Tab-separated table of C-alpha atoms in Angstrom:
chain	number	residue	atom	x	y	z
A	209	UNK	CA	14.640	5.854	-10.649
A	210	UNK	CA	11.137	4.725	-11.001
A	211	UNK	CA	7.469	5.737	-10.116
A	212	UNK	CA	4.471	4.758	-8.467
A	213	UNK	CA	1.520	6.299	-7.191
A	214	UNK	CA	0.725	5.379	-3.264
A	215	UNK	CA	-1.429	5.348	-0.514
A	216	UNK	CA	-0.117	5.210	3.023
A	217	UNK	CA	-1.732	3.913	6.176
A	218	UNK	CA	-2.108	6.245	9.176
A	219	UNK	CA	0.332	5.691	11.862
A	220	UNK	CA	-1.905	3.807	14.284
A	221	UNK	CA	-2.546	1.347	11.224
A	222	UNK	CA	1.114	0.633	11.106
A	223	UNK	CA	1.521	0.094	14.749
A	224	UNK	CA	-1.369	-2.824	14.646
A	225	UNK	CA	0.472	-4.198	11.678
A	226	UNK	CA	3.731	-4.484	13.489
A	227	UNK	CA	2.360	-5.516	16.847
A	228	UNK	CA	1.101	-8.525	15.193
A	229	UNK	CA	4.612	-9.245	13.536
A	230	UNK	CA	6.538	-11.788	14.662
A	231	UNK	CA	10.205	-10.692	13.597
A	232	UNK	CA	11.668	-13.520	14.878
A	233	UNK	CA	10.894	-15.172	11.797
A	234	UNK	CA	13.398	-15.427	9.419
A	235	UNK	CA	12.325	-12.992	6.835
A	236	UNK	CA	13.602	-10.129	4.825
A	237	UNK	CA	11.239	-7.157	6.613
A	238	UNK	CA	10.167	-4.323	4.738
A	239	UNK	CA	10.265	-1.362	6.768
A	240	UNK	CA	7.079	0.501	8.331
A	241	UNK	CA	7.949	3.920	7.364
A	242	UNK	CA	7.602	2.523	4.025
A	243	UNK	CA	4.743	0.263	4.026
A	244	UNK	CA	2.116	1.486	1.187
A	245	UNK	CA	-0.697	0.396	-0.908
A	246	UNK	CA	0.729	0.602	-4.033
A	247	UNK	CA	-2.131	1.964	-7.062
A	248	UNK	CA	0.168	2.253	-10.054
A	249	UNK	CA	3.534	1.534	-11.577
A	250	UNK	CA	4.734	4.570	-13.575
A	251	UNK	CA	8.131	3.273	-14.506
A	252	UNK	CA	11.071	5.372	-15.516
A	253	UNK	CA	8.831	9.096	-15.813
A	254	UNK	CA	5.819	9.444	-13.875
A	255	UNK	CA	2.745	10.382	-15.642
A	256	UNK	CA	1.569	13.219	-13.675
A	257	UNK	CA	-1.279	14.348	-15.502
A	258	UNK	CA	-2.762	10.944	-15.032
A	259	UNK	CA	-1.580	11.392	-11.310
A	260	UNK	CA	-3.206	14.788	-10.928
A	261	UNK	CA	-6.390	13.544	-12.150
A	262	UNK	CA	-6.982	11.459	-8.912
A	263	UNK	CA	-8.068	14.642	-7.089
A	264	UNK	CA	-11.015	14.185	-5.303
A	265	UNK	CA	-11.769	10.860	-6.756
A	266	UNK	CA	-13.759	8.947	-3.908
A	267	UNK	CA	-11.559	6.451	-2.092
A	268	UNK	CA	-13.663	3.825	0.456
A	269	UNK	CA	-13.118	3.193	3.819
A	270	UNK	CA	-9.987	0.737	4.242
A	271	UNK	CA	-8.759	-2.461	6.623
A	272	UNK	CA	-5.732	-4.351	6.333
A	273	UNK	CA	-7.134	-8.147	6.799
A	274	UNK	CA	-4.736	-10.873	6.986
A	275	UNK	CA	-1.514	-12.638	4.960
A	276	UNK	CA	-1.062	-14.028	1.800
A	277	UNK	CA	1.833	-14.484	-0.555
A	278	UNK	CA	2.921	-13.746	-3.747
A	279	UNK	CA	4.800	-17.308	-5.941
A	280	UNK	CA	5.692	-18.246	-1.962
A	281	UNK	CA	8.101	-15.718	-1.392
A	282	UNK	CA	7.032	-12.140	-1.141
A	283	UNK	CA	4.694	-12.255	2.243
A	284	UNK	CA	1.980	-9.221	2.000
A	285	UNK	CA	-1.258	-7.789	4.094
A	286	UNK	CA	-4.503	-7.785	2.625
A	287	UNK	CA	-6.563	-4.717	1.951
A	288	UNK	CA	-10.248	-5.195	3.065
A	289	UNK	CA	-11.870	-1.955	0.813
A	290	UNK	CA	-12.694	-1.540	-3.288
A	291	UNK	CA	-9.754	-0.002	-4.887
A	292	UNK	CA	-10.281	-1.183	-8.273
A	293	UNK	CA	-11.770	2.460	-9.219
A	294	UNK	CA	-9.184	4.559	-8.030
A	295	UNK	CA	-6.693	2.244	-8.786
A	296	UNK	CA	-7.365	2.129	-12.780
A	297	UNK	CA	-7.913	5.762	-12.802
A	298	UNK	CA	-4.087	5.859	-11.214
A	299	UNK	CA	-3.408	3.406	-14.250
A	300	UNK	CA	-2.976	0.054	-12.606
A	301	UNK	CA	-3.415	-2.963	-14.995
A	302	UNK	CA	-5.458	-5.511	-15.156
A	303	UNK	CA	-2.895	-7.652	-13.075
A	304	UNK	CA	-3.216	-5.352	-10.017
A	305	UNK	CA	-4.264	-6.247	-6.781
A	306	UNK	CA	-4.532	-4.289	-3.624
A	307	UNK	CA	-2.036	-5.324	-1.209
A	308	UNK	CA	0.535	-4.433	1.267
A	309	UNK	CA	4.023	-5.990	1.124
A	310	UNK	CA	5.684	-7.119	4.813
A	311	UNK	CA	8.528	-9.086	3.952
A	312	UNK	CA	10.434	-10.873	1.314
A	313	UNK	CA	11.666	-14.294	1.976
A	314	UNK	CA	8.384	-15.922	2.952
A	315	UNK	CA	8.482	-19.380	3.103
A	316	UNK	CA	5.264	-20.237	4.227
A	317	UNK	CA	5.262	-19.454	8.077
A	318	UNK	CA	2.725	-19.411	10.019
A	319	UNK	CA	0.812	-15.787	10.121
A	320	UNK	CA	-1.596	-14.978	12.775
A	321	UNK	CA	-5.339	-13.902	11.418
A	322	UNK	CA	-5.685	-10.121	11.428
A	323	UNK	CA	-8.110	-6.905	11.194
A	324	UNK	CA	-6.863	-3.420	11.662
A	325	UNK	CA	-9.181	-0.577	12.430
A	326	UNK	CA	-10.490	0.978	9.486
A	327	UNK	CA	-9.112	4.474	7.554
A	328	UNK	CA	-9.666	6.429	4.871
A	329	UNK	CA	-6.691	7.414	2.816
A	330	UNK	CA	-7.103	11.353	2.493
A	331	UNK	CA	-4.160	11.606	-0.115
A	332	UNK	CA	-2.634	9.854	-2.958
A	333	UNK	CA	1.225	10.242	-3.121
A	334	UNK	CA	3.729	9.840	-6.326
A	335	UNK	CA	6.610	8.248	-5.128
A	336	UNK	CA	10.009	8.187	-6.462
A	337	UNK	CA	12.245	5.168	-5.541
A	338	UNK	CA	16.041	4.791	-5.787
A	339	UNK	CA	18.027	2.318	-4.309
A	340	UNK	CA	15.874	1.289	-2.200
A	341	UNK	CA	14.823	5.308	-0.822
A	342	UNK	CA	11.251	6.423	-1.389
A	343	UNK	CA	10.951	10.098	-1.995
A	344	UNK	CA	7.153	11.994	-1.881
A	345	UNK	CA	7.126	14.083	-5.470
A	346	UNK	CA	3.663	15.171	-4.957
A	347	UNK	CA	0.582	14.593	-3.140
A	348	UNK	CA	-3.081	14.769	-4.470
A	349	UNK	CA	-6.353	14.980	-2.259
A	350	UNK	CA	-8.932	12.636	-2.390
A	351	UNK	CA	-12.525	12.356	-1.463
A	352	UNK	CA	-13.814	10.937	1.535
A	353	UNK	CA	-16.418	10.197	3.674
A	354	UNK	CA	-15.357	13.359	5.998
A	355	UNK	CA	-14.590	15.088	2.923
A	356	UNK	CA	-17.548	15.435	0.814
């Protein structure tokens, strides 16, 4: 089992992502139910105090903007919104980047140009995953804009 601290897109977010989705492509999709922004690797134990601290820490309004690829394989959306703050208090390293994986087997298709409407995450999540099943362990709240 690992762990990894999240933030999830509202459902409307999701639909515009998968409207624009062409799954006739030959790719390995990633589900929507599961699509995240991941903050932080934990590993095998989550650290929890670290993950508890992100209450009320400020998170920015967010967009998912476009495609790009990881080493030409690993096809993800990009995140239009600073997450560099929240995402080292999490305990992201210096390698992080804010993204939002869509598929596996990219091979350089074609990917139309995109700009979802804008959110505000108003909860961090620690995540369990096990073969391949994501599992909520707890949820912290942050601060936003309509949260203040």
């Amino acid at each position: 089992m690992k762990f990894f601290t999240a933030l999830y897109p509202p459902r409307h977010v999701v639909d515009e992502l998968d409207e624009v989705l062409d799954r006739r492509l030959d790719l390995e999709w990633t589900k929507p139910e599961k699509w995240h922004i991941t903050l932080c690797f934990h590993g095998e134990t989550a650290d929890e105090e670290r993950f508890r601290a992100l209450e009320g820490h400020e998170v920015p309004p967010l967009r998912l903007r476009n495609f790009g690829d990881f080493r030409g394989k690993v096809l993800w959306a990009g995140i239009d919104g600073d997450l560099n703050r929240l995402a080292r208090a999490a305990g992201a390293n210096d390698n992080w980047f804010a993204h939002l994986t869509v598929a596996y087997g990219y091979k350089g298709q074609a990917m139309p140009e995109f700009l979802s409407s804008p959110w505000q995450p108003s909860e961090a999540v620690l995540v369990s995953s096990a073969d391949g099943v994501h599992t909520p362990v707890d949820r912290v709240g942050l601060r936003t804009s309509a949260r203040r």
